[in-house]
Short mmCIF file of C-alpha atoms and ligand atoms in Angstrom, two decimals:
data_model
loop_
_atom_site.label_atom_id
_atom_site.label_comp_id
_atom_site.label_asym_id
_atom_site.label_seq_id
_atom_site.Cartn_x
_atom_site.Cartn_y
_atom_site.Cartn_z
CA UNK D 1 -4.79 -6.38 -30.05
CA UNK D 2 -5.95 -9.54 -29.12
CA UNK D 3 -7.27 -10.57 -25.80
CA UNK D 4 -7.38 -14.30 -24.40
CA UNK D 5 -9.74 -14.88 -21.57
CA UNK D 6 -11.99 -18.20 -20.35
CA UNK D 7 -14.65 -17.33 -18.44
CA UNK D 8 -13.73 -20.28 -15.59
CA UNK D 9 -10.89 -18.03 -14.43
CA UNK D 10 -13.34 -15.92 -12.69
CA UNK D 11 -14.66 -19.19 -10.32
CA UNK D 12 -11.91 -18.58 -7.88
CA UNK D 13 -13.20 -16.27 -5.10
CA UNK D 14 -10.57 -16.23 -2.14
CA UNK D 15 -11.95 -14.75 1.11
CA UNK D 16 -9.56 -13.31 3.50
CA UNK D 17 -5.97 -12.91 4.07
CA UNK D 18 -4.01 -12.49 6.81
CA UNK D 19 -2.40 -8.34 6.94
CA UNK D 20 -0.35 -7.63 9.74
CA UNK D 21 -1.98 -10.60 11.71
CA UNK D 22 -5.50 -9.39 11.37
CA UNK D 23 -8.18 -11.32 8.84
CA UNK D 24 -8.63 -8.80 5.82
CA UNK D 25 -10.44 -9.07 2.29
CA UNK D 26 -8.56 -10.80 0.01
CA UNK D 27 -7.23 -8.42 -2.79
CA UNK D 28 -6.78 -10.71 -5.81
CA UNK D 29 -10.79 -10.65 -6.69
CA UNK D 30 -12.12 -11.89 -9.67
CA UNK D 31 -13.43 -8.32 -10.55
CA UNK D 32 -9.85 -7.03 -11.39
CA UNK D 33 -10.09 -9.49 -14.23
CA UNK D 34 -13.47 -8.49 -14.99
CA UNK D 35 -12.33 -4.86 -15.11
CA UNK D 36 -9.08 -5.46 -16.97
CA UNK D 37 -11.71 -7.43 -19.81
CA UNK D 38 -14.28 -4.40 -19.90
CA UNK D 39 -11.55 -2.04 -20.49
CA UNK D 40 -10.42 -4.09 -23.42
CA UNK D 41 -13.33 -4.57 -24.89
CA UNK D 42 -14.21 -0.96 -24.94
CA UNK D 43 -10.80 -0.35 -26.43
CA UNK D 44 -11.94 -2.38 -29.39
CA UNK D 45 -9.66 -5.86 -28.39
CA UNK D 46 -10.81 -8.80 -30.11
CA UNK D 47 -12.01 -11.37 -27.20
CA UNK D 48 -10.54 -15.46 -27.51
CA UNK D 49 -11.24 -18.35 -25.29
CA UNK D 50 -8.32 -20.63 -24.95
CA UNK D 51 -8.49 -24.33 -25.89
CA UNK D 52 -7.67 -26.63 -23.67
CA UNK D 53 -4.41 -27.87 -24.35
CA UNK D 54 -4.58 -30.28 -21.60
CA UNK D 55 -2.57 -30.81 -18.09
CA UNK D 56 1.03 -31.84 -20.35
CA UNK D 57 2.00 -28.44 -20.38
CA UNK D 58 1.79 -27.48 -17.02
CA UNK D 59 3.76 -30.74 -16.53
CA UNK D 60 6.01 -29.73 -18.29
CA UNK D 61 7.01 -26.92 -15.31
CA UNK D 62 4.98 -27.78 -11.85
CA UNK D 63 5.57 -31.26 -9.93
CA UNK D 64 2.60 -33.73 -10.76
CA UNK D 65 1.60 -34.64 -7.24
CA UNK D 66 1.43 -30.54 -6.30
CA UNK D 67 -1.15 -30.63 -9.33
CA UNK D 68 -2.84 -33.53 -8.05
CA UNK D 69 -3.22 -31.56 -4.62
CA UNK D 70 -4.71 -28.49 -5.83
CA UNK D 71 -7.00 -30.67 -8.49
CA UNK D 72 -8.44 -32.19 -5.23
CA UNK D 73 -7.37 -30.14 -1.67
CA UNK D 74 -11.07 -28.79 -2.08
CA UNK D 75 -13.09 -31.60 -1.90
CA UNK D 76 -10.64 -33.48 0.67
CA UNK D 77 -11.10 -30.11 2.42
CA UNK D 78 -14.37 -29.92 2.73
CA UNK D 79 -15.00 -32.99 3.96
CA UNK D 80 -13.01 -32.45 7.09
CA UNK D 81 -15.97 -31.77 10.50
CA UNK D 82 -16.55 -28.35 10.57
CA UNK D 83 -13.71 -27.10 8.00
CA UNK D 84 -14.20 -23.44 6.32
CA UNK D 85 -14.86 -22.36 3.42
CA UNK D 86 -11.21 -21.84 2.37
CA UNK D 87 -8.31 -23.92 2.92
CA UNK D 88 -5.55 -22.13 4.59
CA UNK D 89 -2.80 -24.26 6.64
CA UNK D 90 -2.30 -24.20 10.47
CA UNK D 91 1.63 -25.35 10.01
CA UNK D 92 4.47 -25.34 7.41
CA UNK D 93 7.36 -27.51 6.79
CA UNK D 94 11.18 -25.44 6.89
CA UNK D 95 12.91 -28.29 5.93
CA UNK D 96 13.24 -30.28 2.66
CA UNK D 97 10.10 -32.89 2.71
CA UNK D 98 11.26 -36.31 2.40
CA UNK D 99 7.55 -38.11 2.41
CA UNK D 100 4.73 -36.35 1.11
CA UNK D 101 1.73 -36.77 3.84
CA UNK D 102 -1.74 -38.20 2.80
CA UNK D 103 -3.46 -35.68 5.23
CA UNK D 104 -5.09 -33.02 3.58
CA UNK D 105 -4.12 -30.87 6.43
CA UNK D 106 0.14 -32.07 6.10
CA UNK D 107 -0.33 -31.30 2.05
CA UNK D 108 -1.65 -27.99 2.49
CA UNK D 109 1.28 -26.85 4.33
CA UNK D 110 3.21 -28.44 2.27
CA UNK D 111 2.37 -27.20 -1.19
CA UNK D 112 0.69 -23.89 0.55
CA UNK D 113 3.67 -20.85 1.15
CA UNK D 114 1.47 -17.92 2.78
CA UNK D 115 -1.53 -17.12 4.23
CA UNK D 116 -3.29 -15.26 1.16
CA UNK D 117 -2.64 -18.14 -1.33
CA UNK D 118 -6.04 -20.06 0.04
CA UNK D 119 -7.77 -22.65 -2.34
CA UNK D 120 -11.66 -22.34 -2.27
CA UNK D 121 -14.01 -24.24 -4.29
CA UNK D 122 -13.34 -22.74 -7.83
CA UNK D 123 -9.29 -22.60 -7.04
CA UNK D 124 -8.41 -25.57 -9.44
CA UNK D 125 -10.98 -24.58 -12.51
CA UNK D 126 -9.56 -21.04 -12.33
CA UNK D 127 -5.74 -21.38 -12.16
CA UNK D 128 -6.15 -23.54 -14.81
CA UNK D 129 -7.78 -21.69 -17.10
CA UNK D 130 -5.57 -18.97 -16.27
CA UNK D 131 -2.72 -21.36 -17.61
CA UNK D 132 -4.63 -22.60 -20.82
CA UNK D 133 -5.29 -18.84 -21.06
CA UNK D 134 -1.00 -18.22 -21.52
CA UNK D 135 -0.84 -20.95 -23.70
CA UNK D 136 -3.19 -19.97 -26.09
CA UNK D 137 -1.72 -16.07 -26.32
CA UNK D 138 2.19 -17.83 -26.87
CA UNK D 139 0.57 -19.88 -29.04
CA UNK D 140 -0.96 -17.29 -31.08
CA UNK D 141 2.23 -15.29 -30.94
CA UNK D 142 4.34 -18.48 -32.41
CA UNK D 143 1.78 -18.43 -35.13
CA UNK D 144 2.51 -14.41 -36.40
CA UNK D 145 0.56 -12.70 -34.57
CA UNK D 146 2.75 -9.74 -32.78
CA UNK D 147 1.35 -9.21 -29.42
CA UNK D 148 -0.89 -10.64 -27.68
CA UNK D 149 -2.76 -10.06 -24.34
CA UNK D 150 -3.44 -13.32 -21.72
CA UNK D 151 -5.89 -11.86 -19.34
CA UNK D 152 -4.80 -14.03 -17.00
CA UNK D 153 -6.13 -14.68 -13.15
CA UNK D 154 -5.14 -16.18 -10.83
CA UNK D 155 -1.84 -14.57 -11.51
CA UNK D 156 1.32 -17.16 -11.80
CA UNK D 157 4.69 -15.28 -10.98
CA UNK D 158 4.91 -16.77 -7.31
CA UNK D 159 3.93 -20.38 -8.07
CA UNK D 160 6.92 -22.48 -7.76
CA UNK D 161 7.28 -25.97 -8.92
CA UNK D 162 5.54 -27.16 -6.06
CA UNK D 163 4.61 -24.02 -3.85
CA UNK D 164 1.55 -21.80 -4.11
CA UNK D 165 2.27 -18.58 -2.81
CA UNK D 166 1.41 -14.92 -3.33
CA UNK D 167 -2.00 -15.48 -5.10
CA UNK D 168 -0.51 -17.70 -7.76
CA UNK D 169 -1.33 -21.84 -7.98
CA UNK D 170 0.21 -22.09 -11.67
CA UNK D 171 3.43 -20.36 -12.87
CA UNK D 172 1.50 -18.94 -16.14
CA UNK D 173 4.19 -17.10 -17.60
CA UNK D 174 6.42 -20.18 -17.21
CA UNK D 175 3.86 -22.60 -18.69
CA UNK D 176 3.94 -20.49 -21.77
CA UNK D 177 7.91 -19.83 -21.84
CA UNK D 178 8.12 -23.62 -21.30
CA UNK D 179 5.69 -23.75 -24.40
CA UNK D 180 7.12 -21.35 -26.57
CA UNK D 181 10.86 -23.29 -26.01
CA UNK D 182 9.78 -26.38 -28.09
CA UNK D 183 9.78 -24.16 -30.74
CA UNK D 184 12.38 -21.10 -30.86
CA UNK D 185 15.54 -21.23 -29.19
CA UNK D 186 15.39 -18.87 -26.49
CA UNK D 187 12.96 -17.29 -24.62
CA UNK D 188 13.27 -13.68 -22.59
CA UNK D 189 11.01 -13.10 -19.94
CA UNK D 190 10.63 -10.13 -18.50
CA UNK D 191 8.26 -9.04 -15.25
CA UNK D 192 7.59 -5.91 -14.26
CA UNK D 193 5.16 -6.67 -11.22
CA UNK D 194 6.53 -5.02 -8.30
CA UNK D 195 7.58 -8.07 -6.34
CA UNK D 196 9.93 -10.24 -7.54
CA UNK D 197 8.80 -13.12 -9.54
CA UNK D 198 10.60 -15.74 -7.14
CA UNK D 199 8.32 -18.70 -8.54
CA UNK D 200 9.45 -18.22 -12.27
CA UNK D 201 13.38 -17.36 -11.00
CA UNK D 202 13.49 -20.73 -9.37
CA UNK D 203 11.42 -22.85 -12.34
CA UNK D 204 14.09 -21.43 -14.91
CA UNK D 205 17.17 -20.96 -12.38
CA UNK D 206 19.38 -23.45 -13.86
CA UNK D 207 18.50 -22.75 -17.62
CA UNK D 208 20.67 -20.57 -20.22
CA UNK D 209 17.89 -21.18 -22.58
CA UNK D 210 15.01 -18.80 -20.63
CA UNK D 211 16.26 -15.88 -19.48
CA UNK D 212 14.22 -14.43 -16.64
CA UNK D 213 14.80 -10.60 -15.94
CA UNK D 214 12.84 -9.05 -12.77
CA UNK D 215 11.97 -5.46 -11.32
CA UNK D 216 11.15 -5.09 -8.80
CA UNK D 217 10.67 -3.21 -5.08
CA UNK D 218 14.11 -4.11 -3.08
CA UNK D 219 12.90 -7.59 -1.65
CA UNK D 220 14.43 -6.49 1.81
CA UNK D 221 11.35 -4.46 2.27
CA UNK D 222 8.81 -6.61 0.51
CA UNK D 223 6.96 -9.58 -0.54
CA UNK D 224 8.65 -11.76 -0.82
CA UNK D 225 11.47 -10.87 1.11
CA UNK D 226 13.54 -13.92 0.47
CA UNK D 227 14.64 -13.69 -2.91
CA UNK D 228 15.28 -10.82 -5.84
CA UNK D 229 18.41 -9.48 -5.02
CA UNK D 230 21.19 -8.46 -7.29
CA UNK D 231 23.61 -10.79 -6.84
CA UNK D 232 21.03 -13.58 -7.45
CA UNK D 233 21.99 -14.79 -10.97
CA UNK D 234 21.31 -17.94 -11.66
CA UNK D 235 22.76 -21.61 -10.76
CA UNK D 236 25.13 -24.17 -13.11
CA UNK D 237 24.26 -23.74 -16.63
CA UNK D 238 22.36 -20.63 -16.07
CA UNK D 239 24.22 -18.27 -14.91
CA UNK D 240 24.13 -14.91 -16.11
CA UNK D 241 20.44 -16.00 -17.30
CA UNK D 242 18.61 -14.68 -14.26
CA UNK D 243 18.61 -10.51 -13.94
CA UNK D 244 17.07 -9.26 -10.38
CA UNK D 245 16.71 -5.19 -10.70
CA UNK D 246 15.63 -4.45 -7.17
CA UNK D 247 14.45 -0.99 -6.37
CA UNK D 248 13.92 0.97 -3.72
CA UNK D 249 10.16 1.21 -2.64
CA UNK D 250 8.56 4.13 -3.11
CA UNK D 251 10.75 4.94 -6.56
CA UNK D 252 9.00 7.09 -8.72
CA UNK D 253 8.73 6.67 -12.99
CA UNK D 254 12.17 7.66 -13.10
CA UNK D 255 14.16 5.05 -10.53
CA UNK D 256 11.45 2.18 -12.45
CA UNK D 257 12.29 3.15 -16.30
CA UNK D 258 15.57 2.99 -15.59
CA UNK D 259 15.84 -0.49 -14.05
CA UNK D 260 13.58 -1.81 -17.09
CA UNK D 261 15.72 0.08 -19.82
CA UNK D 262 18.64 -2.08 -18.05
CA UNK D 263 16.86 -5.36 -18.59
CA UNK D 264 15.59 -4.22 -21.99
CA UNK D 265 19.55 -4.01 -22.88
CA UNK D 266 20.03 -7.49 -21.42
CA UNK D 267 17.29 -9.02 -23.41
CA UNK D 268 18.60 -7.39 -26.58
CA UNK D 269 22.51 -8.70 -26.07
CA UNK D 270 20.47 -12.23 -25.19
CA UNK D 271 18.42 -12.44 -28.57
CA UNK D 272 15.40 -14.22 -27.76
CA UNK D 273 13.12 -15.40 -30.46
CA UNK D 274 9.86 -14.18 -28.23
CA UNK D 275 9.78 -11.88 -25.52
CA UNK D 276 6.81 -12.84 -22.59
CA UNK D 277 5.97 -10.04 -20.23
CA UNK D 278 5.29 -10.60 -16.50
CA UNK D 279 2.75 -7.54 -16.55
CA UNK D 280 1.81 -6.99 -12.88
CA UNK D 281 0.43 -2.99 -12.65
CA UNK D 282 1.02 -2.80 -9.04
CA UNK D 283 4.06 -0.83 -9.11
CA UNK D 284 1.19 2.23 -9.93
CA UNK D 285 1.06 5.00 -7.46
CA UNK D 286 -2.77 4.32 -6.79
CA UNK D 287 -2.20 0.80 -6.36
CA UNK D 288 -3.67 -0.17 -3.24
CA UNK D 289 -0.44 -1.87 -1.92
CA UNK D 290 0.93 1.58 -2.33
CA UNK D 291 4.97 -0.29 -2.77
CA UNK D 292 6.35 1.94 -5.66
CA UNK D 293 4.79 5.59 -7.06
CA UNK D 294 4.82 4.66 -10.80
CA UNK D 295 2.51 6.85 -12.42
CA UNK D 296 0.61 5.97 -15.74
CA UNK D 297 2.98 8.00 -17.99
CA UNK D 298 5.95 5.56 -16.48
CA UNK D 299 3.84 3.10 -17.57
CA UNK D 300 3.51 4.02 -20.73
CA UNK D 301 7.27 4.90 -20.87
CA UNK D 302 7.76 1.36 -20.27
CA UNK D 303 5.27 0.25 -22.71
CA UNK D 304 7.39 2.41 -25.44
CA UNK D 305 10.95 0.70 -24.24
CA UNK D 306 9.51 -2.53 -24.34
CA UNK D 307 8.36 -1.72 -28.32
CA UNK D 308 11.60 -0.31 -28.95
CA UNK D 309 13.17 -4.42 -28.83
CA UNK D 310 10.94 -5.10 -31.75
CA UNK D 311 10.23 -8.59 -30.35
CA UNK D 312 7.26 -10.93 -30.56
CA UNK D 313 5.30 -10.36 -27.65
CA UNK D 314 2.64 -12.27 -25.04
CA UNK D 315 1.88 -10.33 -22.09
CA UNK D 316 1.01 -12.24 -19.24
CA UNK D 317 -1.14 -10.60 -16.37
CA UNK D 318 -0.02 -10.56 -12.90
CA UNK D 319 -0.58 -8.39 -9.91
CA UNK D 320 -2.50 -4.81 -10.20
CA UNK D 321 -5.13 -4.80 -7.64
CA UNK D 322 -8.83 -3.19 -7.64
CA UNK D 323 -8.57 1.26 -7.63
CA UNK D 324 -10.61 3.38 -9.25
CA UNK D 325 -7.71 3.64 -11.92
CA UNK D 326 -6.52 0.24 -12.49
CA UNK D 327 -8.10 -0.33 -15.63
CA UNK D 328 -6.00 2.98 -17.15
CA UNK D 329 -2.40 2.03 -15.94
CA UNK D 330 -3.35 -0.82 -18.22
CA UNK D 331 -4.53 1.36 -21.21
CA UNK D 332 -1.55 3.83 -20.45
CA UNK D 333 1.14 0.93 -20.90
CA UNK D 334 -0.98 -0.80 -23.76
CA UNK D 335 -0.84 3.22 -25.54
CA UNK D 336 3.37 3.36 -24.93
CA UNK D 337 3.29 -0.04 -26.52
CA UNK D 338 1.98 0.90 -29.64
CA UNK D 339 4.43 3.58 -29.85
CA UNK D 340 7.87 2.34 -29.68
CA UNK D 341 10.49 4.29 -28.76
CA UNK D 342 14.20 3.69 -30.33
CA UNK D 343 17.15 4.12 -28.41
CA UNK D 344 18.03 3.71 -24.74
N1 Q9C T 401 -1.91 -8.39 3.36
C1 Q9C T 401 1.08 -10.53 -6.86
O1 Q9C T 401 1.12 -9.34 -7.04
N2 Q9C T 401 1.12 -10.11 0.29
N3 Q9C T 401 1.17 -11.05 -5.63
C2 Q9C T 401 -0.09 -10.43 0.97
C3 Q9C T 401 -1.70 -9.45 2.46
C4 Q9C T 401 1.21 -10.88 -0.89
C5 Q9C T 401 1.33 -10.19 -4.50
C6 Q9C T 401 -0.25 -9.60 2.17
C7 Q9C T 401 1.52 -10.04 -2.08
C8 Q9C T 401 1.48 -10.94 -3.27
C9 Q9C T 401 0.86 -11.48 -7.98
ZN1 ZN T 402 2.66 -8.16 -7.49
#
């Protein structure tokens, strides 16, 4: 299988985050890429920088003065007296933002959603490599080949139109359904990370054409709380085209194959002409956030299922943070995919 993977995405070093009000490591490190790669490469996988397709694409989903911000927030960062390293706001806005401030300070909480989603000095580069990485894998796909692996990092399921949040600057998964649209006629996505994928729900919210199907642990417990509950299910024109499985946390392989058979059956009735898969492995039972107690059978359980619908396929990374084990909840779920399994 084939691997997609720039080099650049690795510049984006975050520091700290804030855990239960106390400065901690930050989790999404550029050696969970680096380990996700070896692993890969060791399996064989043929290794493909993306081209740059340019910023049009990511236009084409994220708000072009948000873009503009985290092209720049850096520099106007750092030359604030005596600012840090990384750029973290002090305040946030809880009501709709009629003018946008110049202030580098007034954009950052503005365009910033949480504490871990900082922007240090390779942010930019990174995310959007991590994007040009998901457009080259759909791109690939649209061109025959039948699945294909985006490595990417920074992960994208949190970034909203206009919001970083959750580790995520650019919606990558998005970028590449928005991609894939010009040329079939609808577009599944399904994510699997364990929280909800609340930046891709709201980019595709209103849309019959991209259905968006989620599971993930019951947002009432976790990140990030606000949205991924059942009875979200899209607005206007799209709904019925939004699918939010929540879970409870904890659930073992059983509790998690189940919820993803049931959007497995809702991407079959929809009939997409390419299938893109949120693939966060945090919902693994050694993963550090310790949320859900999938083990790497489930995973490759799931990796079966999701064979079974016969579609084209571009994974997408997401979440899966650095354990001694991550890189074999990957090779566990890449082994199920190779062996479909019919029925269910
Ligand atoms: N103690 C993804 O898996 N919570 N994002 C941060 C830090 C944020 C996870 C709490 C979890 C975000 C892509
Ligand atoms: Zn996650």
């Amino acid at each position: 299988m084939r691997v997609v993977f720039h080099d650049a995405q690795l510049k984006h070093r975050p520091l700290t985050t804030l855990s239960h009000g106390v400065p901690k490591p930050n989790a999404e490190q550029p050696e969970r890429a680096s380990v996700l790669l070896g692993a890969m490469r060791r399996r064989g996988a043929t290794v493909t920088a993306p081209r740059d397709r340019g910023a049009d694409p990511i236009l084409a989903v994220h708000d072009s003065r948000y873009l503009d911000f985290l092209r720049t927030a850096h520099a106007a960062w750092t030359a604030l007296p005596g600012a840090g390293p990384e750029m973290r706001p002090s305040l946030q806005p809880r009501r709709p933002v009629a003018h946008v401030p110049d202030a580098i300070l007034g954009r950052a909480g503005l365009y910033l959603g949480d504490t871990a989603s900082v922007i240090v000095e390779g942010t930019w580069e990174a995310a959007y490599a991590s994007a040009q990485t998901a457009l080259e894998a759909v791109s690939l796909v649209l061109r025959g080949e039948r699945t294909v692996y985006a490595l990417c990092r920074p992960p994208g399921h949190h970034a909203r139109r206009a919001v970083a949040s959750g580790y995520c600057y650019l919606n990558n998964a998005a970028i590449a359904a928005e991609h894939a649209r010009r040329s079939v006629g609808r577009v599944a996505i399904l994510d699997i990370d364990v929280h909800h994928g609340d930046g891709t729900q709201e980019i595709f919210l209103d849309r019959p054409d991209v259905l968006v199907a989620s599971v993930h642990a019951d947002p009432r417990q976790v990140f990030p709380f606000f949205t991924g509950h059942a009875d979200e299910r899209g607005e206007g024109a799209g709904i019925g085209f939004t699918l939010n499985l929540p879970v409870p946390p904890h659930s073992g392989d059983d509790v998690y194959c189940d919820a993803v058979a049931q959007a497995l059956q809702r991407i079959r009735a929809f009939d997409p002409g390419l299938l893109i898969l949120s693939l966060g492995l945090d919902a693994s039972v050694n993963d550090p956030f310790r949320s859900m107690a999938v083990t790497d059978d489930g995973f490759r359980r799931i990796g079966g299922a999701i064979a079974g619908l016969g579609l084209p396929l571009a994974i997408v990374q997401e979440g899966g943070y650095l354990s001694p084990t991550l890189e074999h909840t990957l090779l566990a779920f890449l082994d199920g995919l190779a062996t479909p399994a019919h029925g269910g």
